[in-house]
């Protein structure tokens, strides 16, 4: 099927979807969740092909982790659909109403966007999440996944389209572009006749290409160079678990910590507890001159009798570059910057972050208040891991992506971010004088 035909069918589907009731959509989503569980063996078999090809081609371990499915992750996909099914329907919500002296009665009402296009890389769970959110918000969706996950995406899409065919007699509410050809992707970005908005999910290169080449309006989802600032007022024993969680729990996700910013007065005390906690994960540190000198001193004074993992971690510390501070590593690598106060920390973060998620660990309320107000990011955390930037954690059921731009949507994009609005105006047969 050519792209114009896919676009035409999606547009037709969108007009059907906007008529569905809350119960209609909920039934489809619950059946879709059950279908994913039923089709789990076939999905895992397809995913094994993708994983084998990725490892053969030398894909980075962090990206392989994004690509990998197991029974638990498929159950999470299904749980996400069930949660979306139970969420309030945003379509038809009255946002405001007011009367004018002329006699006009005006209402602002939430409506579906229409047709949403999503281009994404090695994360097959996006296929189910994107379908669920777009469908519940009354939108048809055209997906263009990366070639690395093509077998997984095809199997998941087949399962979901089967449910659409059975429940609403229209599988074209969800369509997958299967061609890996870049020319097809470029053509898709020009399909503004049918597609109302395009959302890229993936690395910086993909997002840049979509923003620069699309004739469709784009909601930009960003890479995650996330920071944690440790203030001199921080409680070290509580800060260390947050850093370890944010850095090591899953290295291949956009809400993991990539950069540690530390008040110089607390640096040595922090590292005495943090180094042993990070060493089992073989985390590589890339620090500024002050950090390197202090770590060298700790290696001699504190960790001279430490185990080999700790010694290796301290031996392998390298000098951070400008590129390191701006990098989304998706690896067991952590850049380290020392600062003299919260103002310097904020300046550093705003210079190098990707406007995704940044955190502060502190007990000084004046410091945390300034950090919250001045850090330019979609999500700003206080004494909390950045790993919580997630639609499921925010109660959205899932997310279509983490928007790092400031127009229309910002942060985890749930149902309401996948709608627009229109005005309905009534009167007693008014004509403009």
Tab-separated table of C-alpha atoms in Angstrom:
chain	number	residue	atom	x	y	z
A	1	UNK	CA	0.000	0.000	0.000
A	2	UNK	CA	1.371	3.425	-0.912
A	3	UNK	CA	1.557	6.212	1.636
A	4	UNK	CA	-1.185	8.327	0.102
A	5	UNK	CA	-3.562	5.399	0.374
A	6	UNK	CA	-2.535	4.837	3.980
A	7	UNK	CA	-3.137	8.507	4.688
A	8	UNK	CA	-6.553	8.453	3.038
A	9	UNK	CA	-7.614	5.405	5.041
A	10	UNK	CA	-6.325	6.928	8.257
A	11	UNK	CA	-8.297	10.122	7.639
A	12	UNK	CA	-11.472	8.133	7.007
A	13	UNK	CA	-10.845	6.142	10.181
A	14	UNK	CA	-10.334	9.307	12.209
A	15	UNK	CA	-13.833	10.519	11.344
A	16	UNK	CA	-15.242	7.188	12.520
A	17	UNK	CA	-13.229	7.190	15.747
A	18	UNK	CA	-14.470	10.607	16.847
A	19	UNK	CA	-17.984	9.149	17.017
A	20	UNK	CA	-17.086	6.285	19.373
A	21	UNK	CA	-18.353	6.397	22.934
A	22	UNK	CA	-16.299	5.920	26.091
A	23	UNK	CA	-17.586	2.346	26.413
A	24	UNK	CA	-16.827	1.577	22.752
A	25	UNK	CA	-13.217	2.690	23.120
A	26	UNK	CA	-12.779	1.010	26.475
A	27	UNK	CA	-14.003	-2.302	25.106
A	28	UNK	CA	-11.544	-2.139	22.201
A	29	UNK	CA	-8.628	-1.345	24.509
A	30	UNK	CA	-9.460	-4.106	26.976
A	31	UNK	CA	-9.722	-6.599	24.133
A	32	UNK	CA	-6.430	-5.293	22.761
A	33	UNK	CA	-4.748	-5.889	26.129
A	34	UNK	CA	-6.061	-9.456	26.223
A	35	UNK	CA	-4.905	-10.000	22.646
A	36	UNK	CA	-1.321	-8.975	23.508
A	37	UNK	CA	-1.235	-11.530	26.333
A	38	UNK	CA	-2.737	-14.211	24.071
A	39	UNK	CA	-0.262	-13.417	21.284
A	40	UNK	CA	2.728	-13.133	23.639
A	41	UNK	CA	4.504	-16.278	22.291
A	42	UNK	CA	4.325	-15.031	18.697
A	43	UNK	CA	5.456	-11.526	19.710
A	44	UNK	CA	8.421	-12.909	21.665
A	45	UNK	CA	9.397	-15.138	18.755
A	46	UNK	CA	9.407	-12.131	16.441
A	47	UNK	CA	11.366	-10.124	19.002
A	48	UNK	CA	14.019	-12.849	19.200
A	49	UNK	CA	14.714	-12.297	15.495
A	50	UNK	CA	15.175	-8.572	16.075
A	51	UNK	CA	17.448	-9.123	19.080
A	52	UNK	CA	19.594	-11.642	17.202
A	53	UNK	CA	20.010	-9.267	14.268
A	54	UNK	CA	20.792	-6.336	16.576
A	55	UNK	CA	23.487	-8.225	18.475
A	56	UNK	CA	24.964	-9.532	15.228
A	57	UNK	CA	25.175	-5.964	13.937
A	58	UNK	CA	26.913	-4.775	17.116
A	59	UNK	CA	24.095	-2.634	18.475
A	60	UNK	CA	24.961	-0.782	21.686
A	61	UNK	CA	23.773	-2.739	24.795
A	62	UNK	CA	21.629	0.196	25.914
A	63	UNK	CA	19.743	0.128	22.624
A	64	UNK	CA	19.436	-3.660	22.732
A	65	UNK	CA	17.779	-3.248	26.118
A	66	UNK	CA	15.265	-0.833	24.571
A	67	UNK	CA	14.550	-3.370	21.859
A	68	UNK	CA	14.179	-6.430	24.075
A	69	UNK	CA	10.774	-7.788	25.068
A	70	UNK	CA	9.940	-10.448	27.626
A	71	UNK	CA	6.732	-11.667	29.223
A	72	UNK	CA	6.952	-8.977	31.893
A	73	UNK	CA	7.317	-6.153	29.372
A	74	UNK	CA	4.463	-7.460	27.254
A	75	UNK	CA	2.305	-7.685	30.371
A	76	UNK	CA	3.266	-4.071	31.115
A	77	UNK	CA	2.130	-3.121	27.605
A	78	UNK	CA	-1.179	-4.856	28.218
A	79	UNK	CA	-1.532	-3.263	31.660
A	80	UNK	CA	-0.942	0.112	30.055
A	81	UNK	CA	-3.815	-0.469	27.631
A	82	UNK	CA	-6.092	-1.527	30.480
A	83	UNK	CA	-5.210	1.597	32.434
A	84	UNK	CA	-5.814	3.803	29.400
A	85	UNK	CA	-9.208	2.125	28.962
A	86	UNK	CA	-10.191	3.155	32.492
A	87	UNK	CA	-9.070	6.775	32.181
A	88	UNK	CA	-11.674	9.500	31.646
A	89	UNK	CA	-12.407	10.200	28.003
A	90	UNK	CA	-10.921	13.592	27.099
A	91	UNK	CA	-13.026	13.954	23.952
A	92	UNK	CA	-15.993	16.251	24.450
A	93	UNK	CA	-14.688	17.770	27.684
A	94	UNK	CA	-15.905	21.340	28.070
A	95	UNK	CA	-12.828	23.470	28.761
A	96	UNK	CA	-14.669	26.735	29.261
A	97	UNK	CA	-17.902	28.529	28.442
A	98	UNK	CA	-18.969	32.146	28.475
A	99	UNK	CA	-21.702	34.420	27.205
A	100	UNK	CA	-21.149	37.630	25.268
A	101	UNK	CA	-23.283	40.795	25.560
A	102	UNK	CA	-24.251	40.262	21.935
A	103	UNK	CA	-26.089	37.079	22.872
A	104	UNK	CA	-23.426	34.599	21.745
A	105	UNK	CA	-23.084	31.502	23.955
A	106	UNK	CA	-19.545	30.194	23.403
A	107	UNK	CA	-18.087	26.886	24.527
A	108	UNK	CA	-14.538	25.590	24.162
A	109	UNK	CA	-14.617	21.808	23.724
A	110	UNK	CA	-11.832	19.220	23.564
A	111	UNK	CA	-11.691	17.276	20.259
A	112	UNK	CA	-9.353	14.705	18.657
A	113	UNK	CA	-6.406	15.976	16.645
A	114	UNK	CA	-7.296	13.605	13.776
A	115	UNK	CA	-4.444	11.589	12.262
A	116	UNK	CA	-1.196	11.291	14.187
A	117	UNK	CA	2.042	10.042	12.679
A	118	UNK	CA	4.789	8.648	14.881
A	119	UNK	CA	8.361	7.862	13.809
A	120	UNK	CA	10.302	5.924	16.410
A	121	UNK	CA	13.361	3.746	16.856
A	122	UNK	CA	14.157	0.517	18.718
A	123	UNK	CA	11.290	0.406	21.229
A	124	UNK	CA	8.509	-1.990	20.199
A	125	UNK	CA	6.476	-1.161	23.316
A	126	UNK	CA	5.838	2.220	21.678
A	127	UNK	CA	3.658	0.414	19.131
A	128	UNK	CA	1.110	-0.574	21.766
A	129	UNK	CA	1.415	2.599	23.843
A	130	UNK	CA	0.974	4.861	20.825
A	131	UNK	CA	-2.037	2.932	19.594
A	132	UNK	CA	-3.716	2.960	22.997
A	133	UNK	CA	-3.298	6.660	23.658
A	134	UNK	CA	-4.129	7.792	20.135
A	135	UNK	CA	-7.199	5.549	19.973
A	136	UNK	CA	-8.575	6.627	23.365
A	137	UNK	CA	-8.166	10.278	22.315
A	138	UNK	CA	-10.117	9.539	19.120
A	139	UNK	CA	-7.180	9.669	16.712
A	140	UNK	CA	-6.084	7.361	13.928
A	141	UNK	CA	-2.347	6.651	13.934
A	142	UNK	CA	0.268	5.778	11.327
A	143	UNK	CA	3.440	4.290	12.798
A	144	UNK	CA	6.925	4.178	11.291
A	145	UNK	CA	9.150	2.100	13.541
A	146	UNK	CA	12.849	1.487	13.107
A	147	UNK	CA	14.074	-1.421	11.026
A	148	UNK	CA	15.733	-2.916	14.120
A	149	UNK	CA	12.309	-3.708	15.604
A	150	UNK	CA	10.418	-4.476	12.416
A	151	UNK	CA	9.500	-8.091	13.256
A	152	UNK	CA	8.291	-7.154	16.745
A	153	UNK	CA	6.330	-4.165	15.467
A	154	UNK	CA	4.640	-6.193	12.733
A	155	UNK	CA	3.500	-8.860	15.188
A	156	UNK	CA	2.211	-6.357	17.750
A	157	UNK	CA	0.414	-4.374	15.042
A	158	UNK	CA	-1.149	-7.539	13.633
A	159	UNK	CA	-2.513	-8.404	17.064
A	160	UNK	CA	-3.995	-4.939	17.593
A	161	UNK	CA	-5.415	-4.607	14.089
A	162	UNK	CA	-7.194	-7.921	14.565
A	163	UNK	CA	-9.014	-6.464	17.549
A	164	UNK	CA	-9.934	-3.326	15.600
A	165	UNK	CA	-11.312	-5.435	12.768
A	166	UNK	CA	-13.423	-7.499	15.171
A	167	UNK	CA	-14.686	-4.660	17.374
A	168	UNK	CA	-15.237	-1.689	15.062
A	169	UNK	CA	-14.744	-3.263	11.634
A	170	UNK	CA	-11.919	-0.841	10.869
A	171	UNK	CA	-8.315	-1.996	11.308
A	172	UNK	CA	-7.042	1.152	9.586
A	173	UNK	CA	-7.275	3.159	12.786
A	174	UNK	CA	-3.773	1.689	13.241
A	175	UNK	CA	-1.348	1.307	10.343
A	176	UNK	CA	2.333	0.413	10.269
A	177	UNK	CA	4.760	1.494	7.547
A	178	UNK	CA	6.906	-1.609	7.114
A	179	UNK	CA	9.419	-0.351	4.568
A	180	UNK	CA	12.886	0.425	6.010
A	181	UNK	CA	13.670	2.691	3.042
A	182	UNK	CA	14.699	6.208	4.113
A	183	UNK	CA	12.984	7.586	1.028
A	184	UNK	CA	9.690	6.251	2.382
A	185	UNK	CA	10.341	7.939	5.709
A	186	UNK	CA	11.049	11.227	3.924
A	187	UNK	CA	7.851	10.835	1.911
A	188	UNK	CA	5.912	10.171	5.114
A	189	UNK	CA	7.190	13.467	6.545
A	190	UNK	CA	5.544	15.277	3.613
A	191	UNK	CA	2.107	13.677	4.074
A	192	UNK	CA	0.552	16.840	5.493
A	193	UNK	CA	-2.548	16.381	3.335
A	194	UNK	CA	-3.619	13.552	5.641
A	195	UNK	CA	-1.486	13.635	8.795
A	196	UNK	CA	-2.260	16.391	11.296
A	197	UNK	CA	0.793	16.099	13.545
A	198	UNK	CA	4.056	14.130	13.489
A	199	UNK	CA	5.823	12.947	16.646
A	200	UNK	CA	9.414	11.632	16.494
A	201	UNK	CA	10.629	9.347	19.297
A	202	UNK	CA	14.276	8.382	19.316
A	203	UNK	CA	17.786	9.754	19.285
A	204	UNK	CA	18.896	13.257	18.492
A	205	UNK	CA	19.626	12.431	14.861
A	206	UNK	CA	16.092	11.188	14.192
A	207	UNK	CA	14.468	14.121	15.940
A	208	UNK	CA	16.653	16.635	14.098
A	209	UNK	CA	15.856	15.018	10.744
A	210	UNK	CA	12.112	15.142	11.369
A	211	UNK	CA	12.129	18.737	12.634
A	212	UNK	CA	14.166	19.917	9.638
A	213	UNK	CA	12.386	17.952	6.894
A	214	UNK	CA	8.733	17.559	7.877
A	215	UNK	CA	5.992	19.617	6.265
A	216	UNK	CA	3.662	18.239	8.960
A	217	UNK	CA	3.547	20.137	12.285
A	218	UNK	CA	5.936	18.394	14.708
A	219	UNK	CA	5.764	17.821	18.446
A	220	UNK	CA	9.408	17.425	19.381
A	221	UNK	CA	10.236	14.734	21.909
A	222	UNK	CA	13.743	15.170	23.212
A	223	UNK	CA	16.773	13.152	24.115
A	224	UNK	CA	17.443	12.913	27.823
A	225	UNK	CA	20.636	14.480	29.117
A	226	UNK	CA	19.264	14.477	32.658
A	227	UNK	CA	21.130	16.047	35.598
A	228	UNK	CA	21.109	15.568	39.344
A	229	UNK	CA	22.478	18.412	41.458
A	230	UNK	CA	23.724	17.533	44.950
A	231	UNK	CA	23.585	20.649	47.107
A	232	UNK	CA	25.748	21.131	50.178
A	233	UNK	CA	22.565	20.829	52.261
A	234	UNK	CA	21.832	17.332	50.929
A	235	UNK	CA	21.571	14.277	53.154
A	236	UNK	CA	24.223	12.014	51.637
A	237	UNK	CA	22.654	8.754	52.800
A	238	UNK	CA	19.453	9.666	50.964
A	239	UNK	CA	21.157	11.131	47.905
A	240	UNK	CA	23.220	8.035	47.033
A	241	UNK	CA	20.291	5.637	46.374
A	242	UNK	CA	18.636	8.226	44.137
A	243	UNK	CA	21.793	8.677	42.042
A	244	UNK	CA	22.350	4.919	41.752
A	245	UNK	CA	18.736	4.360	40.749
A	246	UNK	CA	18.709	7.161	38.181
A	247	UNK	CA	22.000	6.080	36.615
A	248	UNK	CA	21.921	2.283	36.699
A	249	UNK	CA	18.365	0.938	36.788
A	250	UNK	CA	17.988	1.099	32.988
A	251	UNK	CA	20.744	2.764	31.016
A	252	UNK	CA	18.881	2.790	27.703
A	253	UNK	CA	16.048	5.126	28.675
A	254	UNK	CA	15.734	8.868	28.257
A	255	UNK	CA	15.016	9.579	31.930
A	256	UNK	CA	18.219	8.059	33.295
A	257	UNK	CA	20.794	10.378	34.865
A	258	UNK	CA	23.683	11.258	32.574
A	259	UNK	CA	25.324	14.088	34.513
A	260	UNK	CA	26.052	14.684	38.193
A	261	UNK	CA	26.514	18.259	39.420
A	262	UNK	CA	27.955	18.484	42.941
A	263	UNK	CA	28.571	21.345	45.362
A	264	UNK	CA	32.328	21.298	45.962
A	265	UNK	CA	31.893	21.498	49.742
A	266	UNK	CA	30.140	18.136	49.832
A	267	UNK	CA	31.958	16.375	46.979
A	268	UNK	CA	34.411	14.281	49.027
A	269	UNK	CA	31.760	13.218	51.523
A	270	UNK	CA	29.388	12.217	48.709
A	271	UNK	CA	32.006	10.241	46.805
A	272	UNK	CA	33.020	8.227	49.866
A	273	UNK	CA	29.559	6.664	49.772
A	274	UNK	CA	28.734	6.949	46.073
A	275	UNK	CA	31.863	5.291	44.630
A	276	UNK	CA	31.270	1.949	46.422
A	277	UNK	CA	27.610	2.056	45.378
A	278	UNK	CA	28.396	2.640	41.676
A	279	UNK	CA	31.468	0.395	41.432
A	280	UNK	CA	29.536	-2.906	41.032
A	281	UNK	CA	28.000	-1.442	37.862
A	282	UNK	CA	31.421	-0.432	36.446
A	283	UNK	CA	30.273	3.160	36.005
A	284	UNK	CA	32.835	5.355	34.263
A	285	UNK	CA	33.220	8.889	35.612
A	286	UNK	CA	34.180	11.843	33.436
A	287	UNK	CA	34.939	14.817	35.655
A	288	UNK	CA	36.213	18.364	35.632
A	289	UNK	CA	39.647	19.233	37.017
A	290	UNK	CA	38.421	19.746	40.577
A	291	UNK	CA	36.550	16.448	40.566
A	292	UNK	CA	39.555	14.567	39.190
A	293	UNK	CA	41.891	16.003	41.822
A	294	UNK	CA	39.502	15.187	44.658
A	295	UNK	CA	38.929	11.666	43.356
A	296	UNK	CA	42.675	11.114	43.066
A	297	UNK	CA	43.040	12.228	46.686
A	298	UNK	CA	40.266	9.839	47.789
A	299	UNK	CA	41.929	6.980	45.921
A	300	UNK	CA	45.015	7.420	48.085
A	301	UNK	CA	43.501	8.467	51.399
A	302	UNK	CA	40.218	6.533	51.536
A	303	UNK	CA	40.127	3.730	49.006
A	304	UNK	CA	43.731	2.472	49.034
A	305	UNK	CA	42.571	-0.861	50.486
A	306	UNK	CA	39.329	-1.042	48.498
A	307	UNK	CA	38.245	-3.916	46.273
A	308	UNK	CA	39.270	-4.112	42.633
A	309	UNK	CA	36.009	-2.681	41.255
A	310	UNK	CA	36.439	0.506	43.272
A	311	UNK	CA	40.126	0.827	42.389
A	312	UNK	CA	39.354	0.326	38.706
A	313	UNK	CA	36.575	2.912	38.806
A	314	UNK	CA	38.923	5.501	40.309
A	315	UNK	CA	41.769	4.592	37.969
A	316	UNK	CA	39.506	4.935	34.924
A	317	UNK	CA	38.263	8.463	35.693
A	318	UNK	CA	38.911	10.725	32.704
A	319	UNK	CA	38.726	14.468	32.101
A	320	UNK	CA	35.293	15.563	30.878
A	321	UNK	CA	34.999	17.476	27.615
A	322	UNK	CA	32.334	19.943	26.503
A	323	UNK	CA	30.855	17.124	24.429
A	324	UNK	CA	30.649	14.868	27.494
A	325	UNK	CA	28.567	17.416	29.378
A	326	UNK	CA	26.115	17.583	26.468
A	327	UNK	CA	25.985	13.837	25.806
A	328	UNK	CA	23.131	11.384	26.325
A	329	UNK	CA	25.386	8.385	26.960
A	330	UNK	CA	22.799	5.584	27.291
A	331	UNK	CA	25.640	3.728	28.975
A	332	UNK	CA	27.289	3.262	32.370
A	333	UNK	CA	28.985	6.640	32.012
A	334	UNK	CA	28.417	9.676	34.220
A	335	UNK	CA	29.779	13.172	33.673
A	336	UNK	CA	30.653	15.051	36.867
A	337	UNK	CA	30.775	18.824	37.391
A	338	UNK	CA	31.712	20.590	40.629
A	339	UNK	CA	30.129	23.967	41.428
A	340	UNK	CA	30.405	26.590	44.160
A	341	UNK	CA	26.649	27.154	44.635
A	342	UNK	CA	23.173	26.476	43.277
A	343	UNK	CA	23.418	29.412	40.866
A	344	UNK	CA	26.418	27.896	39.125
A	345	UNK	CA	24.655	24.530	39.097
A	346	UNK	CA	21.597	26.023	37.407
A	347	UNK	CA	23.741	27.801	34.806
A	348	UNK	CA	25.590	24.581	33.976
A	349	UNK	CA	22.389	22.557	33.724
A	350	UNK	CA	20.591	25.100	31.539
A	351	UNK	CA	23.597	25.243	29.216
A	352	UNK	CA	23.896	21.492	28.656
A	353	UNK	CA	20.544	19.873	29.388
A	354	UNK	CA	18.021	18.795	26.774
A	355	UNK	CA	15.056	20.346	28.629
A	356	UNK	CA	13.898	16.858	29.681
A	357	UNK	CA	14.308	16.095	33.411
A	358	UNK	CA	16.631	17.487	36.060
A	359	UNK	CA	16.731	16.948	39.827
A	360	UNK	CA	18.087	18.519	42.990
A	361	UNK	CA	18.953	16.738	46.230
A	362	UNK	CA	18.811	19.288	49.067
A	363	UNK	CA	17.178	20.170	52.362
A	364	UNK	CA	17.511	23.944	52.054
A	365	UNK	CA	14.058	25.111	50.922
A	366	UNK	CA	15.363	28.390	49.522
A	367	UNK	CA	17.785	26.429	47.324
A	368	UNK	CA	15.165	23.940	46.120
A	369	UNK	CA	12.719	26.760	45.395
A	370	UNK	CA	15.283	28.586	43.270
A	371	UNK	CA	16.171	25.359	41.432
A	372	UNK	CA	12.510	24.617	40.632
A	373	UNK	CA	11.919	28.138	39.370
A	374	UNK	CA	15.070	28.606	37.299
A	375	UNK	CA	15.938	25.226	35.752
A	376	UNK	CA	14.599	25.082	32.193
A	377	UNK	CA	13.258	21.543	31.864
A	378	UNK	CA	9.931	19.837	31.282
A	379	UNK	CA	10.219	18.021	34.621
A	380	UNK	CA	12.103	19.338	37.654
A	381	UNK	CA	12.473	17.010	40.651
A	382	UNK	CA	13.263	17.641	44.300
A	383	UNK	CA	14.760	14.720	46.255
A	384	UNK	CA	13.384	12.328	43.628
A	385	UNK	CA	14.897	10.172	40.889
A	386	UNK	CA	14.542	11.373	37.307
A	387	UNK	CA	13.371	7.854	36.427
A	388	UNK	CA	9.828	8.954	37.292
A	389	UNK	CA	9.437	10.971	34.096
A	390	UNK	CA	7.043	8.470	32.621
A	391	UNK	CA	3.419	8.564	31.563
A	392	UNK	CA	2.543	5.495	33.617
A	393	UNK	CA	4.122	6.999	36.748
A	394	UNK	CA	2.244	10.258	36.168
A	395	UNK	CA	-1.040	8.348	35.967
A	396	UNK	CA	-1.471	8.816	32.218
A	397	UNK	CA	-1.632	5.059	31.520
A	398	UNK	CA	1.305	5.404	29.144
A	399	UNK	CA	2.865	8.199	27.161
A	400	UNK	CA	3.302	9.056	23.532
A	401	UNK	CA	6.661	10.614	24.346
A	402	UNK	CA	8.332	13.213	26.553
A	403	UNK	CA	7.895	16.591	24.911
A	404	UNK	CA	10.795	18.958	25.510
A	405	UNK	CA	9.307	21.848	23.573
A	406	UNK	CA	7.052	24.556	24.991
A	407	UNK	CA	4.180	24.833	22.520
A	408	UNK	CA	1.051	22.695	22.879
A	409	UNK	CA	2.585	19.970	25.068
A	410	UNK	CA	5.472	19.605	27.513
A	411	UNK	CA	6.677	16.618	29.537
A	412	UNK	CA	4.987	13.194	29.420
A	413	UNK	CA	2.295	13.349	26.755
A	414	UNK	CA	-0.899	11.578	27.731
A	415	UNK	CA	-4.446	11.685	26.423
A	416	UNK	CA	-5.099	15.403	26.784
A	417	UNK	CA	-1.910	16.244	24.879
A	418	UNK	CA	-3.291	14.225	21.951
A	419	UNK	CA	-6.325	16.439	21.591
A	420	UNK	CA	-7.064	19.887	20.275
A	421	UNK	CA	-10.165	21.984	20.845
A	422	UNK	CA	-12.824	23.820	18.952
A	423	UNK	CA	-15.385	26.481	19.787
A	424	UNK	CA	-19.109	25.894	19.473
A	425	UNK	CA	-21.213	29.051	19.297
A	426	UNK	CA	-24.972	29.324	19.696
A	427	UNK	CA	-27.390	32.242	19.709
A	428	UNK	CA	-31.013	33.142	19.236
A	429	UNK	CA	-30.713	33.638	15.468
A	430	UNK	CA	-28.147	36.422	15.716
A	431	UNK	CA	-26.758	38.133	12.638
A	432	UNK	CA	-23.776	40.422	12.790
A	433	UNK	CA	-24.947	44.061	12.502
